[in-house]
Amino acid sequence: MRKMRFRALLLAAIMTISCVAPTTAYAVEDTSGESSETSAVGTVPYRLRTELVDEYNTNVVRVWLELDPTRAESISAYQISLQLKDNEGSAVAGRGMTLEFDGALQKAQIKESIFDSETQIMNIYVAAAENLVQFAKDENGNVTNMLPIGILSVDQLKGELNMFKIDLSDNDGDLMTVDTGMNTVDVDEEYGADFVVPVDGAIYGEPVKFPLGIDVQGKGTVKAYVVKEDSTETPAADKIYESAKVRLSAIPAPGYRLTSLKLIDERNQENEIELGGNFTFEMNSVIGVKAKFEAFEETYTLTVGENAAIEGASDNNAQFKSRETATVSAKAPEGKVFSCWKNEKGDVVSYNEIYTFAVTSTVTLIPEFIDKQEEKQEIPSIALNDSGTVTRIGTKYRMSYSGVCSVPSNYKLVQRGIILTNKTITDENLKDFVMGGTVDGVKVATCAVTGTNAQFISNVNNVAAKQSRTARAFLTYEDESGNQVTIYSSNVVQLKTP
């Protein structure tokens, strides 16, 4: 039936162009000194070849027939049947396939492709008034002759279900060709019913991984993390699966701050990629990250109370650059032992007698001591620094809040971070400013921070001008009985953008 259709289409093409002009067959001069048995194709008359058009689009495949160059065929018409198969050679189900004919076939009078979704077979018919065979040399200098077909686009599925290969509908794909002298070759009749057209068998549709490059100017680091469906994160590799959610962490060196963070689509540099509110984006192209850190001259004052010292300082206070490391130590008076460090609000910040931390705001630390005979008690605590920073990044702003938590060894940290609202917090609505709460009709947002460090910084990104955000630190921990408990900082901090 297909052969009858092919002959009918061929006849229509002949009537359209009045006649098929004979074309000289191109003889191939053998200069290699080797027999045809050792050529790239050997004595096999046809091979089905496939290759990706774009390494980052594994569902679009270029297809052609490679011909034995020693035969010097001049083909002006052909029919062939292609089929989608899985790695085991069985026909796949539920896929769509479309064909864009090769540009070398633009002068063909007949170009038709018919796809059957049930059998996953595409029947292809081409007829022209000239030789369609293309001549070229491969990377080894061998002459290759190819009969162009086109570019196949296959519907995309998820994961391993997307894997496929382009094959022939049967051993020979019902291949028929017509040369420029109107001589028809039916491979079944020419080579026998058992004749097989070899195929390369390449597997396509594998999940795509895009490269992620990070370029940093100034002193600071930018790290990328892949965010999983359960919101946990893992450090990103150099290449990341398509559609993965990625979060960037930009950490300035002491005395520096982040002033610019941009994403560049390396395949289409005019395509501006927008960062989400937590420096997140979806990996859908080759991405270049460009970060800029600039010197930040602001310094903070660290003050300690009596019976305490600051390492490297001769007095009970010292100046530190933003994020610079400081170490404080306490010396218990006679008859006393160290209990904890507290800030000026009375919040516990550490139970370590020698306490090392990064200075992120002006702070006063007061050592607390207890009598030697008293039992030292350590319970989880959370504190939010009274000051934060607002930094312009591009056309938007970043608000940074910092805090510190202490989770003794007999407790387990679950999560910590800040809760956030754009409403003003008062003594009356403070009770509503909790996780899952609602303040003046607006649901409270939760911004958990990854990691287990006692200190943490929570950044709110892409905030527009003339906006305010109020934050409160929270700590969720598991007690010795396995119960989860959430506590909050005694204070709230409001930041505003210019």
CSV table of N, CA and C in Angstrom, one decimal, residues 229-342:
chain,number,residue,atom,x,y,z
A,229,GLU,N,12.7,18.8,46.5
A,229,GLU,CA,11.3,19.0,46.7
A,229,GLU,C,10.9,19.1,48.2
A,230,ASP,N,11.7,18.4,49.0
A,230,ASP,CA,11.4,18.5,50.5
A,230,ASP,C,12.1,19.7,51.1
A,231,SER,N,12.6,20.7,50.3
A,231,SER,CA,13.2,21.9,50.7
A,231,SER,C,14.6,21.8,51.3
A,232,THR,N,15.1,20.5,51.3
A,232,THR,CA,16.5,20.4,51.7
A,232,THR,C,17.4,20.8,50.6
A,233,GLU,N,18.7,21.1,50.9
A,233,GLU,CA,19.6,21.6,49.9
A,233,GLU,C,20.9,20.7,49.8
A,234,THR,N,21.4,20.6,48.6
A,234,THR,CA,22.7,20.0,48.5
A,234,THR,C,23.6,20.9,47.6
A,235,PRO,N,24.9,21.0,47.9
A,235,PRO,CA,25.8,21.8,47.1
A,235,PRO,C,25.7,21.4,45.6
A,236,ALA,N,25.6,22.5,44.7
A,236,ALA,CA,25.5,22.2,43.3
A,236,ALA,C,26.8,21.8,42.7
A,237,ALA,N,26.7,20.9,41.7
A,237,ALA,CA,27.9,20.5,40.9
A,237,ALA,C,28.1,21.6,39.8
A,238,ASP,N,29.1,21.4,38.9
A,238,ASP,CA,29.3,22.3,37.8
A,238,ASP,C,28.2,22.3,36.8
A,239,LYS,N,27.5,21.1,36.7
A,239,LYS,CA,26.4,21.0,35.8
A,239,LYS,C,25.2,20.6,36.6
A,240,ILE,N,24.0,21.2,36.2
A,240,ILE,CA,22.8,21.0,37.0
A,240,ILE,C,21.7,20.5,36.1
A,241,TYR,N,20.9,19.6,36.6
A,241,TYR,CA,19.7,19.1,35.8
A,241,TYR,C,18.8,20.2,35.4
A,242,GLU,N,18.2,20.1,34.2
A,242,GLU,CA,17.2,21.1,33.7
A,242,GLU,C,16.1,21.1,34.6
A,243,SER,N,15.5,22.3,34.9
A,243,SER,CA,14.4,22.6,35.7
A,243,SER,C,14.6,22.5,37.2
A,244,ALA,N,15.9,22.2,37.6
A,244,ALA,CA,16.2,22.2,39.0
A,244,ALA,C,16.1,23.6,39.6
A,245,LYS,N,15.6,23.6,40.9
A,245,LYS,CA,15.6,24.9,41.6
A,245,LYS,C,17.0,25.1,42.2
A,246,VAL,N,17.5,26.3,42.0
A,246,VAL,CA,18.9,26.6,42.5
A,246,VAL,C,18.8,27.8,43.4
A,247,ARG,N,19.5,27.8,44.5
A,247,ARG,CA,19.6,29.0,45.4
A,247,ARG,C,21.1,29.4,45.5
A,248,LEU,N,21.3,30.7,45.4
A,248,LEU,CA,22.7,31.2,45.5
A,248,LEU,C,22.9,31.8,46.9
A,249,SER,N,24.0,31.6,47.4
A,249,SER,CA,24.4,32.2,48.7
A,249,SER,C,25.6,33.1,48.5
A,250,ALA,N,25.5,34.4,48.7
A,250,ALA,CA,26.5,35.3,48.5
A,250,ALA,C,27.1,35.8,49.8
A,251,ILE,N,28.3,35.5,50.1
A,251,ILE,CA,28.9,35.8,51.4
A,251,ILE,C,30.1,36.8,51.2
A,252,PRO,N,29.9,38.0,51.7
A,252,PRO,CA,31.0,39.0,51.5
A,252,PRO,C,32.2,38.7,52.5
A,253,ALA,N,33.4,39.0,52.1
A,253,ALA,CA,34.5,38.9,53.1
A,253,ALA,C,34.4,40.1,54.1
A,254,PRO,N,35.1,40.0,55.2
A,254,PRO,CA,35.0,41.1,56.2
A,254,PRO,C,35.4,42.4,55.5
A,255,GLY,N,34.5,43.4,55.8
A,255,GLY,CA,34.8,44.8,55.2
A,255,GLY,C,34.2,44.9,53.8
A,256,TYR,N,33.5,43.9,53.3
A,256,TYR,CA,32.9,44.0,52.0
A,256,TYR,C,31.4,43.7,52.0
A,257,ARG,N,30.7,44.2,51.0
A,257,ARG,CA,29.3,43.8,50.9
A,257,ARG,C,28.9,43.6,49.4
A,258,LEU,N,27.9,42.8,49.2
A,258,LEU,CA,27.4,42.5,47.9
A,258,LEU,C,26.7,43.7,47.3
A,259,THR,N,27.1,44.1,46.1
A,259,THR,CA,26.4,45.2,45.5
A,259,THR,C,25.7,44.9,44.2
A,260,SER,N,26.1,43.7,43.6
A,260,SER,CA,25.4,43.3,42.3
A,260,SER,C,25.5,41.8,42.2
A,261,LEU,N,24.3,41.3,41.8
A,261,LEU,CA,24.2,39.8,41.5
A,261,LEU,C,23.3,39.6,40.3
A,262,LYS,N,23.9,39.2,39.2
A,262,LYS,CA,23.1,39.0,38.0
A,262,LYS,C,23.3,37.6,37.4
A,263,LEU,N,22.2,37.2,36.7
A,263,LEU,CA,22.2,35.9,36.0
A,263,LEU,C,22.2,36.2,34.5
A,264,ILE,N,23.1,35.5,33.8
A,264,ILE,CA,23.3,35.7,32.3
A,264,ILE,C,22.9,34.4,31.7
A,265,ASP,N,22.0,34.4,30.7
A,265,ASP,CA,21.7,33.3,29.9
A,265,ASP,C,22.8,33.2,28.8
A,266,GLU,N,23.8,32.3,29.0
A,266,GLU,CA,24.9,32.3,28.1
A,266,GLU,C,24.6,31.9,26.6
A,267,ARG,N,23.4,31.3,26.4
A,267,ARG,CA,23.0,30.9,25.1
A,267,ARG,C,22.2,32.1,24.4
A,268,ASN,N,21.7,33.0,25.2
A,268,ASN,CA,20.9,34.1,24.7
A,268,ASN,C,21.1,35.2,25.6
A,269,GLN,N,22.2,36.0,25.4
A,269,GLN,CA,22.5,37.0,26.4
A,269,GLN,C,21.5,38.2,26.5
A,270,GLU,N,20.6,38.2,25.6
A,270,GLU,CA,19.6,39.3,25.7
A,270,GLU,C,18.4,38.8,26.6
A,271,ASN,N,18.4,37.5,27.0
A,271,ASN,CA,17.4,37.0,27.9
A,271,ASN,C,17.8,37.2,29.3
A,272,GLU,N,17.2,38.2,30.0
A,272,GLU,CA,17.5,38.5,31.4
A,272,GLU,C,16.8,37.6,32.3
A,273,ILE,N,17.5,36.9,33.2
A,273,ILE,CA,16.9,36.0,34.1
A,273,ILE,C,16.7,36.6,35.5
A,274,GLU,N,15.5,36.6,36.0
A,274,GLU,CA,15.2,37.2,37.2
A,274,GLU,C,15.4,36.3,38.4
A,275,LEU,N,16.1,36.8,39.4
A,275,LEU,CA,16.3,36.1,40.7
A,275,LEU,C,15.1,36.2,41.5
A,276,GLY,N,14.8,35.0,42.2
A,276,GLY,CA,13.7,35.0,43.1
A,276,GLY,C,14.0,35.7,44.4
A,277,GLY,N,13.1,35.8,45.3
A,277,GLY,CA,13.3,36.6,46.6
A,277,GLY,C,14.3,36.0,47.5
A,278,ASN,N,14.7,34.8,47.3
A,278,ASN,CA,15.7,34.2,48.2
A,278,ASN,C,17.0,33.8,47.3
A,279,PHE,N,17.2,34.6,46.2
A,279,PHE,CA,18.3,34.4,45.3
A,279,PHE,C,18.1,33.0,44.7
A,280,THR,N,16.9,32.7,44.3
A,280,THR,CA,16.6,31.4,43.6
A,280,THR,C,16.2,31.6,42.2
A,281,PHE,N,16.4,30.5,41.4
A,281,PHE,CA,16.0,30.5,40.0
A,281,PHE,C,15.9,29.1,39.5
A,282,GLU,N,15.3,28.9,38.3
A,282,GLU,CA,15.2,27.6,37.7
A,282,GLU,C,16.2,27.4,36.6
A,283,MET,N,16.9,26.3,36.6
A,283,MET,CA,18.0,26.0,35.7
A,283,MET,C,17.4,25.5,34.4
A,284,ASN,N,17.3,26.5,33.4
A,284,ASN,CA,16.7,26.1,32.1
A,284,ASN,C,17.6,26.6,31.0
A,285,SER,N,18.9,26.9,31.3
A,285,SER,CA,19.8,27.2,30.2
A,285,SER,C,21.2,27.2,30.8
A,286,VAL,N,22.2,27.5,29.9
A,286,VAL,CA,23.5,27.7,30.4
A,286,VAL,C,23.6,29.0,31.2
A,287,ILE,N,23.9,29.0,32.5
A,287,ILE,CA,23.8,30.2,33.3
A,287,ILE,C,25.1,30.6,33.7
A,288,GLY,N,25.3,31.9,33.6
A,288,GLY,CA,26.5,32.6,34.2
A,288,GLY,C,26.1,33.5,35.3
A,289,VAL,N,26.7,33.3,36.5
A,289,VAL,CA,26.4,34.2,37.6
A,289,VAL,C,27.5,35.2,37.7
A,290,LYS,N,27.2,36.5,37.8
A,290,LYS,CA,28.1,37.6,37.9
A,290,LYS,C,27.8,38.3,39.2
A,291,ALA,N,28.8,38.2,40.2
A,291,ALA,CA,28.6,38.9,41.5
A,291,ALA,C,29.7,39.9,41.7
A,292,LYS,N,29.3,41.0,42.4
A,292,LYS,CA,30.2,42.1,42.6
A,292,LYS,C,30.2,42.4,44.1
A,293,PHE,N,31.3,42.4,44.8
A,293,PHE,CA,31.5,42.8,46.2
A,293,PHE,C,32.3,44.0,46.2
A,294,GLU,N,31.9,45.0,47.0
A,294,GLU,CA,32.6,46.3,47.1
A,294,GLU,C,33.0,46.5,48.6
A,295,ALA,N,34.1,47.3,48.8
A,295,ALA,CA,34.5,47.6,50.1
A,295,ALA,C,33.4,48.3,50.9
A,296,PHE,N,33.3,47.9,52.1
A,296,PHE,CA,32.2,48.4,53.0
A,296,PHE,C,32.9,48.9,54.3
A,297,GLU,N,33.0,50.2,54.4
A,297,GLU,CA,33.8,50.8,55.5
A,297,GLU,C,33.1,50.8,56.8
A,298,GLU,N,31.9,50.4,56.9
A,298,GLU,CA,31.2,50.5,58.2
A,298,GLU,C,31.8,49.5,59.2
A,299,THR,N,32.0,50.0,60.4
A,299,THR,CA,32.6,49.2,61.5
A,299,THR,C,31.6,49.1,62.6
A,300,TYR,N,31.7,48.1,63.4
A,300,TYR,CA,30.9,47.9,64.6
A,300,TYR,C,31.7,47.8,65.9
A,301,THR,N,31.0,48.2,67.0
A,301,THR,CA,31.7,48.3,68.3
A,301,THR,C,31.3,47.0,69.1
A,302,LEU,N,32.3,46.3,69.6
A,302,LEU,CA,32.0,45.2,70.5
A,302,LEU,C,32.5,45.6,71.9
A,303,THR,N,31.6,45.5,72.8
A,303,THR,CA,31.9,45.8,74.2
A,303,THR,C,31.6,44.6,75.1
A,304,VAL,N,32.5,44.4,76.1
A,304,VAL,CA,32.2,43.3,77.0
A,304,VAL,C,32.1,43.9,78.4
A,305,GLY,N,31.5,43.2,79.3
A,305,GLY,CA,31.3,43.6,80.7
A,305,GLY,C,32.5,43.3,81.6
A,306,GLU,N,32.3,43.4,82.9
A,306,GLU,CA,33.4,43.1,83.8
A,306,GLU,C,33.8,41.7,83.8
A,307,ASN,N,35.0,41.4,84.2
A,307,ASN,CA,35.6,40.1,84.2
A,307,ASN,C,35.6,39.4,82.8
A,308,ALA,N,35.8,40.2,81.8
A,308,ALA,CA,35.8,39.7,80.4
A,308,ALA,C,36.8,40.5,79.6
A,309,ALA,N,37.3,39.9,78.5
A,309,ALA,CA,38.3,40.5,77.7
A,309,ALA,C,38.0,40.2,76.2
A,310,ILE,N,38.5,41.1,75.4
A,310,ILE,CA,38.4,40.9,73.9
A,310,ILE,C,39.8,40.6,73.4
A,311,GLU,N,39.9,39.5,72.7
A,311,GLU,CA,41.2,39.1,72.2
A,311,GLU,C,41.8,40.1,71.3
A,312,GLY,N,43.0,40.6,71.6
A,312,GLY,CA,43.7,41.5,70.8
A,312,GLY,C,43.4,43.0,71.1
A,313,ALA,N,42.5,43.2,72.1
A,313,ALA,CA,42.2,44.6,72.6
A,313,ALA,C,42.7,44.8,74.0
A,314,SER,N,43.1,46.0,74.3
A,314,SER,CA,43.6,46.4,75.6
A,314,SER,C,42.5,46.9,76.5
A,315,ASP,N,41.3,47.2,75.9
A,315,ASP,CA,40.2,47.8,76.7
A,315,ASP,C,39.0,46.8,76.6
A,316,ASN,N,37.9,47.2,77.2
A,316,ASN,CA,36.7,46.4,77.2
A,316,ASN,C,35.9,46.6,75.9
A,317,ASN,N,36.4,47.4,75.0
A,317,ASN,CA,35.6,47.6,73.7
A,317,ASN,C,36.6,47.7,72.6
A,318,ALA,N,36.2,47.3,71.4
A,318,ALA,CA,37.0,47.4,70.2
A,318,ALA,C,36.2,47.5,68.9
A,319,GLN,N,36.8,48.0,67.9
A,319,GLN,CA,36.1,48.2,66.6
A,319,GLN,C,36.4,47.0,65.7
A,320,PHE,N,35.4,46.5,65.0
A,320,PHE,CA,35.5,45.4,64.0
A,320,PHE,C,34.8,45.7,62.7
A,321,LYS,N,35.4,45.3,61.6
A,321,LYS,CA,34.7,45.4,60.3
A,321,LYS,C,33.6,44.4,60.3
A,322,SER,N,32.7,44.7,59.4
A,322,SER,CA,31.5,43.8,59.2
A,322,SER,C,32.0,42.4,58.9
A,323,ARG,N,31.5,41.4,59.6
A,323,ARG,CA,31.8,40.0,59.5
A,323,ARG,C,33.2,39.6,59.9
A,324,GLU,N,33.9,40.5,60.5
A,324,GLU,CA,35.2,40.2,61.0
A,324,GLU,C,35.1,39.3,62.3
A,325,THR,N,36.0,38.4,62.5
A,325,THR,CA,35.9,37.4,63.6
A,325,THR,C,36.4,38.1,64.9
A,326,ALA,N,35.7,37.8,66.0
A,326,ALA,CA,36.1,38.3,67.3
A,326,ALA,C,36.0,37.2,68.3
A,327,THR,N,36.9,37.2,69.3
A,327,THR,CA,36.9,36.2,70.3
A,327,THR,C,36.9,36.9,71.7
A,328,VAL,N,35.9,36.5,72.5
A,328,VAL,CA,35.8,37.1,73.9
A,328,VAL,C,36.0,35.9,74.9
A,329,SER,N,36.5,36.3,76.0
A,329,SER,CA,36.7,35.3,77.1
A,329,SER,C,36.3,35.8,78.4
A,330,ALA,N,35.9,35.0,79.3
A,330,ALA,CA,35.4,35.4,80.6
A,330,ALA,C,36.3,34.8,81.7
A,331,LYS,N,36.5,35.5,82.8
A,331,LYS,CA,37.3,35.0,83.9
A,331,LYS,C,36.5,35.2,85.2
A,332,ALA,N,36.1,34.0,85.7
A,332,ALA,CA,35.2,34.0,86.9
A,332,ALA,C,35.9,34.6,88.1
A,333,PRO,N,35.2,35.4,88.9
A,333,PRO,CA,35.7,35.9,90.1
A,333,PRO,C,35.8,34.8,91.2
A,334,GLU,N,36.4,35.1,92.3
A,334,GLU,CA,36.6,34.1,93.3
A,334,GLU,C,35.2,33.6,93.8
A,335,GLY,N,35.1,32.3,93.9
A,335,GLY,CA,33.9,31.6,94.3
A,335,GLY,C,32.8,31.5,93.3
A,336,LYS,N,33.1,31.9,92.1
A,336,LYS,CA,32.1,31.8,91.0
A,336,LYS,C,32.6,30.9,89.9
A,337,VAL,N,31.6,30.5,89.0
A,337,VAL,CA,32.0,29.8,87.8
A,337,VAL,C,31.2,30.4,86.6
A,338,PHE,N,31.7,30.3,85.4
A,338,PHE,CA,31.0,30.9,84.3
A,338,PHE,C,29.7,30.2,84.0
A,339,SER,N,28.7,30.9,83.6
A,339,SER,CA,27.4,30.4,83.2
A,339,SER,C,27.1,30.6,81.8
A,340,CYS,N,27.1,31.8,81.3
A,340,CYS,CA,26.8,32.1,79.9
A,340,CYS,C,27.1,33.5,79.5
A,341,TRP,N,27.1,33.8,78.2
A,341,TRP,CA,27.2,35.2,77.7
A,341,TRP,C,25.7,35.7,77.4
A,342,LYS,N,25.4,36.9,77.8
A,342,LYS,CA,24.2,37.5,77.4
A,342,LYS,C,24.4,38.8,76.7
